[in-house]
Amino acid sequence: MTTTMTSSFPAEILHRAAALLEQRRRPLLISHPRPDGDTIGCALALRLALLQIGSQPLLACVHPIPENVAYLPGAETYVSDVPEDVDIDLVIAVDMSDLSRTGGIYKDAWCGKFPLLVIDHHATNDAFGDVNLVDPDAAATALPLAALIDALGIPLTGDMATCLLAAVLTDTRGLRTSNTSPEVLRFVGQLIEAGGDYAGVMEKTLDSIPYRQMRGWAVALDRLQLDGQLAWATFPLAEKIALGIEDHDDLDLGNLLSRVAEAKVMVTFLEMRDGTVKVSLRSRPGYNVAWIAKVLEGGGHHQAAGCSVTGDLDAAQARVLPLARQELAQHPGEGLGAADSATFARVSARR
Ligand code: AMP
Ligand code: MN
Ligand code: MN
C-alpha cells in the first residue's frame, strides 16, 4: 500500500528529490552522530525503498547503532567510515540540520562531487543540500520521507513501515509531543495497515532501556535540580566511566527530564572525554529552546534541541542556564507562583 501523506513543502521539491533518486543508483545515506530512531529508522526505510527500484544504497553513521533500533531490518549494513574510493553517485543526509551533523562522514573534497539531498524536519535546518526536502512542521523526518517514497510510487512493505514507525514513535516520544497531529496519527495508522509492527517498536525501541542506561538515569536523577521553572541535571565523566558509558551512548536524559512537572525548560549536561559538554534542551509547548542551541552552534526543534560546549560542567552551566532563564523570562507570570517555586527550589536543590 502507499501512504497519502500531505506535506508543507512545494510539490516541485518533492519531484526534484524523486528525480534524483530515480537517476542515481549508488546513494550514500548518512545518519547523524549519537543516532536516534528517526535518523536510523528513516535511513533503513529509504534503503528498503531504494532496493526495490534497483539502487544499491550504502548506509553510514559515525557512531554505533543503539541497541533499541539495532533489530530493524538492514541495521547490520551500517558502516562507520566510508573510504573515498567507494563508488557512490549521490549523498543523502537524513534527519540533520546542517553539514556538521554528518559527523565527518561527509568529506567536502569527495562528497562535494555528488548532489546532496537533505531529508529533514529541524526548525534550525540551514538548507545545506542541493535539494532540501525539509518540513519543519513535521513531527519526524519519517513524514517527508514517506511523502517522497509515495512520490516514487514505491509501495510500503511491512518492514519499511516498521522502520518508519520506529522513526515517528521515537521523535514523538510515543505519540506524546504537542506536534502529534491527526495527520501523524493517520500516518501511524497507515503504517500499521501496511504491516508495520507497532507493538514490537513500542516494546523494543521505546520500552527497552539497557541496564547501564537506567543506572545512568539514577545518577542524573540524583543530581536533578529545580529552580523555579528550570530543571537541570549534570552528569560527570567519572560517573560515566564508572558505569561503562561511552561518549556516543545516548542516555536519553533530555526526554527523561522533560517530564518534570514544575519545569518549563529542562537542561541536561553530559561531560565528554574530549573536554566538551553535550547539552540537551527540552521545553514545554510555548517555550522555545531551539534558539539557545543555535546560539551555541547546535540546533534542533523548539521543544527539543542540543549542542556541545567547550569546558567543564561548571562552565557549561554558567553558559547555558542564563539563556534558559532568559527564555523563561519571556513568559512572566505563567506556571507556578514565585513563592511556590522558591519552595520547590529549596527542597530540590541538593547540589
Ligand atoms: P538531543 O538533546 O541530543 O536529544 O537532541 C535534541 C534535538 O536537537 C534532536 O533533534 C537533535 O537532532 C538536535 N541536536 C542535538 N545536538 C545537536 C547539534 N549539536 N547540532 C544540531 N542539532 C542538534
Ligand atoms: Mn534525530
Ligand atoms: Mn528527527
mmCIF file of C-alpha atoms and ligand atoms in Angstrom:
data_model
loop_
_atom_site.group_PDB
_atom_site.id
_atom_site.type_symbol
_atom_site.label_atom_id
_atom_site.label_comp_id
_atom_site.label_asym_id
_atom_site.label_seq_id
_atom_site.Cartn_x
_atom_site.Cartn_y
_atom_site.Cartn_z
ATOM 1 C CA MET A 1 0.000 0.000 0.000
ATOM 2 C CA THR A 2 1.012 3.602 -0.364
ATOM 3 C CA THR A 3 0.566 6.415 2.118
ATOM 4 C CA THR A 4 -1.389 9.567 1.375
ATOM 5 C CA MET A 5 0.915 11.992 3.120
ATOM 6 C CA THR A 6 0.486 15.676 2.542
ATOM 7 C CA SER A 7 3.416 17.894 3.340
ATOM 8 C CA SER A 8 4.005 21.603 3.572
ATOM 9 C CA PHE A 9 6.869 21.784 1.073
ATOM 10 C CA PRO A 10 6.222 22.602 -2.590
ATOM 11 C CA ALA A 11 5.451 19.659 -4.916
ATOM 12 C CA GLU A 12 8.351 20.810 -7.086
ATOM 13 C CA ILE A 13 10.872 19.952 -4.342
ATOM 14 C CA LEU A 14 9.304 16.525 -3.927
ATOM 15 C CA HIS A 15 9.624 15.920 -7.663
ATOM 16 C CA ARG A 16 13.243 17.084 -7.746
ATOM 17 C CA ALA A 17 14.076 14.771 -4.841
ATOM 18 C CA ALA A 18 12.272 11.850 -6.516
ATOM 19 C CA ALA A 19 14.065 12.540 -9.810
ATOM 20 C CA LEU A 20 17.449 12.443 -8.053
ATOM 21 C CA LEU A 21 16.630 9.059 -6.524
ATOM 22 C CA GLU A 22 15.438 7.693 -9.874
ATOM 23 C CA GLN A 23 18.531 8.878 -11.750
ATOM 24 C CA ARG A 24 21.207 7.843 -9.253
ATOM 25 C CA ARG A 25 21.926 4.218 -8.405
ATOM 26 C CA ARG A 26 24.546 4.290 -5.616
ATOM 27 C CA PRO A 27 23.439 6.722 -2.916
ATOM 28 C CA LEU A 28 25.287 7.176 0.365
ATOM 29 C CA LEU A 29 22.756 7.627 3.201
ATOM 30 C CA ILE A 30 24.182 9.371 6.269
ATOM 31 C CA SER A 31 22.621 9.214 9.760
ATOM 32 C CA HIS A 32 23.618 11.748 12.431
ATOM 33 C CA PRO A 33 26.006 11.015 15.360
ATOM 34 C CA ARG A 34 24.554 9.588 18.605
ATOM 35 C CA PRO A 35 21.847 8.262 16.293
ATOM 36 C CA ASP A 36 18.197 8.060 17.322
ATOM 37 C CA GLY A 37 15.218 6.137 15.980
ATOM 38 C CA ASP A 38 14.334 8.836 13.441
ATOM 39 C CA THR A 39 17.678 9.061 11.661
ATOM 40 C CA ILE A 40 18.144 5.251 11.714
ATOM 41 C CA GLY A 41 14.537 4.240 11.003
ATOM 42 C CA CYS A 42 14.310 6.677 8.079
ATOM 43 C CA ALA A 43 17.609 5.636 6.501
ATOM 44 C CA LEU A 44 16.611 1.969 6.824
ATOM 45 C CA ALA A 45 13.152 2.577 5.326
ATOM 46 C CA LEU A 46 14.688 4.530 2.456
ATOM 47 C CA ARG A 47 17.255 1.771 1.924
ATOM 48 C CA LEU A 48 14.455 -0.805 1.540
ATOM 49 C CA ALA A 49 12.556 1.507 -0.835
ATOM 50 C CA LEU A 50 15.636 2.114 -2.990
ATOM 51 C CA LEU A 51 16.456 -1.587 -3.160
ATOM 52 C CA GLN A 52 13.018 -2.041 -4.740
ATOM 53 C CA ILE A 53 13.951 0.266 -7.644
ATOM 54 C CA GLY A 54 17.320 -1.375 -8.236
ATOM 55 C CA SER A 55 19.550 1.075 -6.338
ATOM 56 C CA GLN A 56 22.399 -0.067 -4.140
ATOM 57 C CA PRO A 57 22.342 2.247 -1.117
ATOM 58 C CA LEU A 58 25.223 2.436 1.355
ATOM 59 C CA LEU A 59 24.413 3.452 4.946
ATOM 60 C CA ALA A 60 26.861 5.246 7.215
ATOM 61 C CA CYS A 61 26.889 6.628 10.736
ATOM 62 C CA VAL A 62 29.977 7.657 12.650
ATOM 63 C CA HIS A 63 28.641 6.045 15.863
ATOM 64 C CA PRO A 64 27.391 2.501 16.574
ATOM 65 C CA ILE A 65 23.681 1.769 16.126
ATOM 66 C CA PRO A 66 21.963 1.805 19.556
ATOM 67 C CA GLU A 67 20.520 -1.464 20.852
ATOM 68 C CA ASN A 68 16.945 -0.194 20.719
ATOM 69 C CA VAL A 69 16.991 0.117 16.913
ATOM 70 C CA ALA A 70 19.643 -2.498 16.050
ATOM 71 C CA TYR A 71 16.896 -5.100 15.422
ATOM 72 C CA LEU A 72 15.445 -3.120 12.488
ATOM 73 C CA PRO A 73 15.971 -4.754 9.084
ATOM 74 C CA GLY A 74 19.217 -3.624 7.468
ATOM 75 C CA ALA A 75 20.756 -2.107 10.635
ATOM 76 C CA GLU A 76 23.637 -4.566 10.310
ATOM 77 C CA THR A 77 24.642 -2.987 6.969
ATOM 78 C CA TYR A 78 25.735 0.331 8.532
ATOM 79 C CA VAL A 79 29.409 1.287 8.226
ATOM 80 C CA SER A 80 31.103 3.850 10.480
ATOM 81 C CA ASP A 81 33.652 5.044 7.961
ATOM 82 C CA VAL A 82 33.448 5.468 4.196
ATOM 83 C CA PRO A 83 36.729 5.321 2.230
ATOM 84 C CA GLU A 84 36.899 7.959 -0.508
ATOM 85 C CA ASP A 85 37.255 5.382 -3.273
ATOM 86 C CA VAL A 86 33.838 3.855 -2.590
ATOM 87 C CA ASP A 87 31.665 4.080 -5.683
ATOM 88 C CA ILE A 88 28.770 6.474 -4.919
ATOM 89 C CA ASP A 89 26.847 8.969 -7.060
ATOM 90 C CA LEU A 90 24.541 10.743 -4.571
ATOM 91 C CA VAL A 91 24.698 11.749 -0.896
ATOM 92 C CA ILE A 92 21.584 11.820 1.289
ATOM 93 C CA ALA A 93 21.618 13.467 4.736
ATOM 94 C CA VAL A 94 18.859 12.021 6.902
ATOM 95 C CA ASP A 95 17.365 13.901 9.882
ATOM 96 C CA MET A 96 20.028 16.579 10.290
ATOM 97 C CA SER A 97 20.024 20.359 10.276
ATOM 98 C CA ASP A 98 23.492 21.165 8.982
ATOM 99 C CA LEU A 99 26.502 19.573 7.343
ATOM 100 C CA SER A 100 28.487 19.207 10.586
ATOM 101 C CA ARG A 101 25.842 16.720 11.752
ATOM 102 C CA THR A 102 27.161 14.125 9.287
ATOM 103 C CA GLY A 103 29.854 13.660 11.963
ATOM 104 C CA GLY A 104 32.685 13.968 9.455
ATOM 105 C CA ILE A 105 31.408 11.275 7.089
ATOM 106 C CA TYR A 106 30.706 13.968 4.502
ATOM 107 C CA LYS A 107 34.144 14.997 3.246
ATOM 108 C CA ASP A 108 33.882 18.057 1.014
ATOM 109 C CA ALA A 109 36.642 17.185 -1.439
ATOM 110 C CA TRP A 110 34.997 13.857 -2.172
ATOM 111 C CA CYS A 111 31.274 14.042 -1.386
ATOM 112 C CA GLY A 112 31.132 17.551 -2.867
ATOM 113 C CA LYS A 113 31.361 15.964 -6.322
ATOM 114 C CA PHE A 114 27.910 14.443 -5.939
ATOM 115 C CA PRO A 115 24.485 16.010 -5.477
ATOM 116 C CA LEU A 116 23.387 16.318 -1.839
ATOM 117 C CA LEU A 117 19.775 15.557 -0.895
ATOM 118 C CA VAL A 118 18.643 16.611 2.604
ATOM 119 C CA ILE A 119 15.577 14.962 4.134
ATOM 120 C CA ASP A 120 14.799 16.612 7.466
ATOM 121 C CA HIS A 121 12.396 18.411 9.817
ATOM 122 C CA HIS A 122 14.572 20.568 12.117
ATOM 123 C CA ALA A 123 13.452 24.165 12.717
ATOM 124 C CA THR A 124 17.129 25.154 12.537
ATOM 125 C CA ASN A 125 17.808 23.446 9.178
ATOM 126 C CA ASP A 126 20.045 25.723 7.107
ATOM 127 C CA ALA A 127 19.154 24.213 3.690
ATOM 128 C CA PHE A 128 22.661 22.812 3.165
ATOM 129 C CA GLY A 129 21.687 20.453 0.335
ATOM 130 C CA ASP A 130 21.245 20.859 -3.401
ATOM 131 C CA VAL A 131 17.704 19.629 -2.845
ATOM 132 C CA ASN A 132 16.207 20.214 0.614
ATOM 133 C CA LEU A 133 13.155 18.147 1.446
ATOM 134 C CA VAL A 134 12.718 19.849 4.808
ATOM 135 C CA ASP A 135 9.436 20.208 6.646
ATOM 136 C CA PRO A 136 9.945 21.995 9.986
ATOM 137 C CA ASP A 137 6.299 21.341 10.877
ATOM 138 C CA ALA A 138 6.717 17.568 10.577
ATOM 139 C CA ALA A 139 6.885 15.621 13.842
ATOM 140 C CA ALA A 140 9.628 13.381 12.432
ATOM 141 C CA THR A 141 11.726 13.050 9.276
ATOM 142 C CA ALA A 142 9.612 9.943 8.636
ATOM 143 C CA LEU A 143 6.767 12.163 7.333
ATOM 144 C CA PRO A 144 8.565 13.991 4.495
ATOM 145 C CA LEU A 145 10.358 10.719 3.742
ATOM 146 C CA ALA A 146 7.046 8.837 3.403
ATOM 147 C CA ALA A 147 5.816 11.545 1.014
ATOM 148 C CA LEU A 148 8.972 11.018 -1.046
ATOM 149 C CA ILE A 149 8.569 7.227 -1.128
ATOM 150 C CA ASP A 150 4.962 7.792 -2.182
ATOM 151 C CA ALA A 151 6.047 10.202 -4.945
ATOM 152 C CA LEU A 152 8.380 7.497 -6.238
ATOM 153 C CA GLY A 153 5.404 5.141 -6.488
ATOM 154 C CA ILE A 154 7.098 2.594 -4.250
ATOM 155 C CA PRO A 155 4.609 0.579 -2.170
ATOM 156 C CA LEU A 156 5.254 0.373 1.564
ATOM 157 C CA THR A 157 6.218 -3.075 2.803
ATOM 158 C CA GLY A 158 5.754 -4.234 6.384
ATOM 159 C CA ASP A 159 9.492 -3.883 7.026
ATOM 160 C CA MET A 160 9.568 -0.333 5.653
ATOM 161 C CA ALA A 161 6.538 0.524 7.789
ATOM 162 C CA THR A 162 8.225 -0.879 10.907
ATOM 163 C CA CYS A 163 11.302 1.287 10.268
ATOM 164 C CA LEU A 164 9.090 4.373 9.773
ATOM 165 C CA LEU A 165 7.194 3.535 12.971
ATOM 166 C CA ALA A 166 10.481 3.429 14.887
ATOM 167 C CA ALA A 167 11.229 6.881 13.479
ATOM 168 C CA VAL A 168 7.926 8.589 14.236
ATOM 169 C CA LEU A 169 7.370 6.901 17.604
ATOM 170 C CA THR A 170 10.857 7.887 18.777
ATOM 171 C CA ASP A 171 10.598 11.540 17.799
ATOM 172 C CA THR A 172 7.106 11.944 19.247
ATOM 173 C CA ARG A 173 8.153 10.073 22.449
ATOM 174 C CA GLY A 174 5.471 7.502 21.798
ATOM 175 C CA LEU A 175 2.928 9.988 20.351
ATOM 176 C CA ARG A 176 3.208 12.333 23.343
ATOM 177 C CA THR A 177 4.644 15.523 21.855
ATOM 178 C CA SER A 178 2.458 18.539 21.043
ATOM 179 C CA ASN A 179 3.106 18.074 17.303
ATOM 180 C CA THR A 180 1.331 14.684 17.372
ATOM 181 C CA SER A 181 -1.390 15.903 14.998
ATOM 182 C CA PRO A 182 -4.276 14.000 13.424
ATOM 183 C CA GLU A 183 -2.010 13.690 10.376
ATOM 184 C CA VAL A 184 0.630 11.943 12.489
ATOM 185 C CA LEU A 185 -1.947 9.580 13.960
ATOM 186 C CA ARG A 186 -3.342 8.817 10.481
ATOM 187 C CA PHE A 187 0.231 8.176 9.303
ATOM 188 C CA VAL A 188 0.803 5.733 12.147
ATOM 189 C CA GLY A 189 -2.485 4.031 11.269
ATOM 190 C CA GLN A 190 -1.348 3.680 7.650
ATOM 191 C CA LEU A 191 1.961 2.205 8.772
ATOM 192 C CA ILE A 192 0.155 -0.381 10.895
ATOM 193 C CA GLU A 193 -2.144 -1.191 7.962
ATOM 194 C CA ALA A 194 0.932 -1.662 5.775
ATOM 195 C CA GLY A 195 2.122 -4.356 8.196
ATOM 196 C CA GLY A 196 4.312 -2.266 10.498
ATOM 197 C CA ASP A 197 4.963 -3.826 13.889
ATOM 198 C CA TYR A 198 3.612 -1.107 16.222
ATOM 199 C CA ALA A 199 3.655 -3.200 19.398
ATOM 200 C CA GLY A 200 7.149 -4.511 18.604
ATOM 201 C CA VAL A 201 8.537 -0.999 18.093
ATOM 202 C CA MET A 202 6.888 0.233 21.287
ATOM 203 C CA GLU A 203 8.377 -2.645 23.216
ATOM 204 C CA LYS A 204 11.850 -2.881 21.639
ATOM 205 C CA THR A 205 12.581 0.756 20.777
ATOM 206 C CA LEU A 206 10.716 2.760 23.409
ATOM 207 C CA ASP A 207 10.279 0.435 26.372
ATOM 208 C CA SER A 208 13.590 -1.434 26.493
ATOM 209 C CA ILE A 209 16.165 0.569 28.398
ATOM 210 C CA PRO A 210 19.570 -1.111 28.763
ATOM 211 C CA TYR A 211 20.509 -1.653 32.412
ATOM 212 C CA ARG A 212 23.582 0.565 32.006
ATOM 213 C CA GLN A 213 21.394 3.404 30.753
ATOM 214 C CA MET A 214 18.914 3.016 33.584
ATOM 215 C CA ARG A 215 21.758 3.148 36.106
ATOM 216 C CA GLY A 216 22.732 6.349 34.300
ATOM 217 C CA TRP A 217 19.229 7.716 34.867
ATOM 218 C CA ALA A 218 19.721 7.065 38.577
ATOM 219 C CA VAL A 219 22.871 9.210 38.505
ATOM 220 C CA ALA A 220 21.139 12.007 36.611
ATOM 221 C CA LEU A 221 18.028 11.933 38.809
ATOM 222 C CA ASP A 222 20.176 12.030 41.931
ATOM 223 C CA ARG A 223 21.714 15.231 40.606
ATOM 224 C CA LEU A 224 18.447 16.786 39.437
ATOM 225 C CA GLN A 225 17.889 20.399 40.426
ATOM 226 C CA LEU A 226 14.921 22.717 40.166
ATOM 227 C CA ASP A 227 14.964 26.499 40.304
ATOM 228 C CA GLY A 228 11.578 27.971 39.592
ATOM 229 C CA GLN A 229 10.547 26.547 36.225
ATOM 230 C CA LEU A 230 14.037 25.475 35.257
ATOM 231 C CA ALA A 231 15.102 21.856 35.865
ATOM 232 C CA TRP A 232 18.552 20.579 35.107
ATOM 233 C CA ALA A 233 20.965 17.762 35.846
ATOM 234 C CA THR A 234 24.677 17.291 35.374
ATOM 235 C CA PHE A 235 26.420 14.021 34.558
ATOM 236 C CA PRO A 236 30.150 13.953 35.400
ATOM 237 C CA LEU A 237 32.581 11.974 33.283
ATOM 238 C CA ALA A 238 33.718 9.982 36.341
ATOM 239 C CA GLU A 239 30.190 8.595 36.701
ATOM 240 C CA LYS A 240 30.117 7.616 33.032
ATOM 241 C CA ILE A 241 33.424 5.807 33.356
ATOM 242 C CA ALA A 242 32.224 4.002 36.497
ATOM 243 C CA LEU A 243 29.156 2.747 34.602
ATOM 244 C CA GLY A 244 30.988 1.893 31.373
ATOM 245 C CA ILE A 245 29.104 4.569 29.421
ATOM 246 C CA GLU A 246 30.771 5.686 26.195
ATOM 247 C CA ASP A 247 30.591 9.236 24.825
ATOM 248 C CA HIS A 248 28.446 8.090 21.913
ATOM 249 C CA ASP A 249 25.893 6.400 24.183
ATOM 250 C CA ASP A 250 22.682 8.412 24.127
ATOM 251 C CA LEU A 251 21.232 8.143 27.632
ATOM 252 C CA ASP A 252 18.083 9.991 26.506
ATOM 253 C CA LEU A 253 18.372 12.258 29.535
ATOM 254 C CA GLY A 254 16.696 15.132 27.725
ATOM 255 C CA ASN A 255 13.480 13.191 27.373
ATOM 256 C CA LEU A 256 13.751 11.892 30.937
ATOM 257 C CA LEU A 257 13.921 15.405 32.386
ATOM 258 C CA SER A 258 11.243 16.711 30.028
ATOM 259 C CA ARG A 259 8.678 15.187 32.398
ATOM 260 C CA VAL A 260 9.487 17.270 35.493
ATOM 261 C CA ALA A 261 6.042 18.708 36.221
ATOM 262 C CA GLU A 262 7.127 22.066 37.658
ATOM 263 C CA ALA A 263 9.544 22.828 34.846
ATOM 264 C CA LYS A 264 9.004 24.626 31.559
ATOM 265 C CA VAL A 265 12.636 24.376 30.447
ATOM 266 C CA MET A 266 14.850 21.363 31.170
ATOM 267 C CA VAL A 267 18.582 21.010 30.525
ATOM 268 C CA THR A 268 20.988 18.094 30.860
ATOM 269 C CA PHE A 269 24.763 18.406 30.857
ATOM 270 C CA LEU A 270 26.759 15.310 29.931
ATOM 271 C CA GLU A 271 30.532 15.610 30.375
ATOM 272 C CA MET A 272 32.538 14.158 27.468
ATOM 273 C CA ARG A 273 36.036 12.727 27.262
ATOM 274 C CA ASP A 274 37.218 15.445 24.826
ATOM 275 C CA GLY A 275 36.760 18.396 27.203
ATOM 276 C CA THR A 276 33.291 19.298 25.940
ATOM 277 C CA VAL A 277 29.850 19.004 27.491
ATOM 278 C CA LYS A 278 26.891 17.662 25.493
ATOM 279 C CA VAL A 279 23.866 19.786 26.327
ATOM 280 C CA SER A 280 20.283 18.613 25.741
ATOM 281 C CA LEU A 281 17.484 21.150 25.995
ATOM 282 C CA ARG A 282 13.773 20.451 26.304
ATOM 283 C CA SER A 283 10.770 22.711 26.878
ATOM 284 C CA ARG A 284 7.067 22.643 27.396
ATOM 285 C CA PRO A 285 4.875 23.815 24.490
ATOM 286 C CA GLY A 286 5.042 27.591 24.090
ATOM 287 C CA TYR A 287 8.661 27.745 25.290
ATOM 288 C CA ASN A 288 11.435 27.693 22.695
ATOM 289 C CA VAL A 289 14.881 26.201 23.270
ATOM 290 C CA ALA A 290 15.952 25.950 19.609
ATOM 291 C CA TRP A 291 17.392 29.468 19.659
ATOM 292 C CA ILE A 292 19.548 28.635 22.700
ATOM 293 C CA ALA A 293 21.071 25.618 20.929
ATOM 294 C CA LYS A 294 21.535 27.682 17.774
ATOM 295 C CA VAL A 295 23.343 30.481 19.660
ATOM 296 C CA LEU A 296 25.724 27.789 20.948
ATOM 297 C CA GLU A 297 26.250 26.374 17.432
ATOM 298 C CA GLY A 298 23.915 23.434 17.832
ATOM 299 C CA GLY A 299 20.358 23.110 16.647
ATOM 300 C CA GLY A 300 17.080 21.274 16.950
ATOM 301 C CA HIS A 301 13.386 21.969 17.382
ATOM 302 C CA HIS A 302 11.501 24.487 19.523
ATOM 303 C CA GLN A 303 10.841 21.864 22.184
ATOM 304 C CA ALA A 304 13.949 19.650 21.814
ATOM 305 C CA ALA A 305 17.387 20.914 20.889
ATOM 306 C CA GLY A 306 21.016 20.202 21.625
ATOM 307 C CA CYS A 307 24.548 21.488 21.351
ATOM 308 C CA SER A 308 28.086 20.892 22.597
ATOM 309 C CA VAL A 309 30.018 23.465 24.582
ATOM 310 C CA THR A 310 33.707 23.535 25.409
ATOM 311 C CA GLY A 311 34.775 23.380 29.050
ATOM 312 C CA ASP A 312 33.777 21.531 32.205
ATOM 313 C CA LEU A 313 30.328 21.101 33.755
ATOM 314 C CA ASP A 314 30.547 24.355 35.730
ATOM 315 C CA ALA A 315 31.484 26.336 32.623
ATOM 316 C CA ALA A 316 28.690 24.729 30.607
ATOM 317 C CA GLN A 317 26.091 25.509 33.279
ATOM 318 C CA ALA A 318 27.349 29.093 33.526
ATOM 319 C CA ARG A 319 26.861 29.446 29.781
ATOM 320 C CA VAL A 320 23.564 27.704 29.217
ATOM 321 C CA LEU A 321 21.461 28.280 32.350
ATOM 322 C CA PRO A 322 21.295 32.087 31.962
ATOM 323 C CA LEU A 323 19.993 31.585 28.403
ATOM 324 C CA ALA A 324 17.394 29.120 29.685
ATOM 325 C CA ARG A 325 16.332 31.677 32.323
ATOM 326 C CA GLN A 326 16.141 34.295 29.567
ATOM 327 C CA GLU A 327 13.630 32.118 27.722
ATOM 328 C CA LEU A 328 11.603 31.651 30.918
ATOM 329 C CA ALA A 329 11.629 35.413 31.495
ATOM 330 C CA GLN A 330 9.782 35.839 28.172
ATOM 331 C CA HIS A 331 6.752 34.276 29.855
ATOM 332 C CA PRO A 332 6.360 36.135 33.156
ATOM 333 C CA GLY A 333 3.526 35.088 35.413
ATOM 334 C CA GLU A 334 2.938 31.696 33.816
ATOM 335 C CA GLY A 335 3.038 28.467 35.775
ATOM 336 C CA LEU A 336 3.805 28.308 39.495
ATOM 337 C CA GLY A 337 3.711 31.387 41.672
ATOM 338 C CA ALA A 338 7.044 32.801 42.820
ATOM 339 C CA ALA A 339 6.574 31.649 46.433
ATOM 340 C CA ASP A 340 5.752 28.093 45.337
ATOM 341 C CA SER A 341 8.685 27.845 43.010
ATOM 342 C CA ALA A 342 11.089 29.176 45.652
ATOM 343 C CA THR A 343 9.906 26.415 47.975
ATOM 344 C CA PHE A 344 10.414 23.790 45.287
ATOM 345 C CA ALA A 345 13.871 25.164 44.582
ATOM 346 C CA ARG A 346 14.909 24.921 48.241
ATOM 347 C CA VAL A 347 13.533 21.434 48.622
ATOM 348 C CA SER A 348 15.064 20.110 45.431
ATOM 349 C CA ALA A 349 18.435 21.870 45.209
ATOM 350 C CA ARG A 350 20.618 19.210 46.758
ATOM 351 C CA ARG A 351 23.711 20.058 44.750
HETATM 352 P P1 AMP B 1 19.312 15.636 21.959
HETATM 353 O O1 AMP B 1 19.270 16.601 23.045
HETATM 354 O O2 AMP B 1 20.680 15.178 21.594
HETATM 355 O O3 AMP B 1 18.368 14.519 22.160
HETATM 356 O O4 AMP B 1 18.813 16.393 20.669
HETATM 357 C C1 AMP B 1 17.574 17.033 20.588
HETATM 358 C C2 AMP B 1 17.364 17.543 19.172
HETATM 359 O O5 AMP B 1 18.356 18.504 18.836
HETATM 360 C C3 AMP B 1 17.481 16.453 18.104
HETATM 361 O O6 AMP B 1 16.522 16.711 17.121
HETATM 362 C C4 AMP B 1 18.867 16.612 17.560
HETATM 363 O O7 AMP B 1 18.927 16.244 16.216
HETATM 364 C C5 AMP B 1 19.136 18.105 17.720
HETATM 365 N N1 AMP B 1 20.554 18.331 18.054
HETATM 366 C C6 AMP B 1 21.216 17.816 19.115
HETATM 367 N N2 AMP B 1 22.502 18.225 19.128
HETATM 368 C C7 AMP B 1 22.665 18.983 18.030
HETATM 369 C C8 AMP B 1 23.781 19.694 17.466
HETATM 370 N N3 AMP B 1 24.982 19.688 18.044
HETATM 371 N N4 AMP B 1 23.567 20.373 16.310
HETATM 372 C C9 AMP B 1 22.349 20.401 15.719
HETATM 373 N N5 AMP B 1 21.269 19.757 16.201
HETATM 374 C C10 AMP B 1 21.405 19.051 17.335
HETATM 375 MN MN MN B 2 17.384 12.712 15.170
HETATM 376 MN MN MN B 3 14.044 13.751 13.862
#
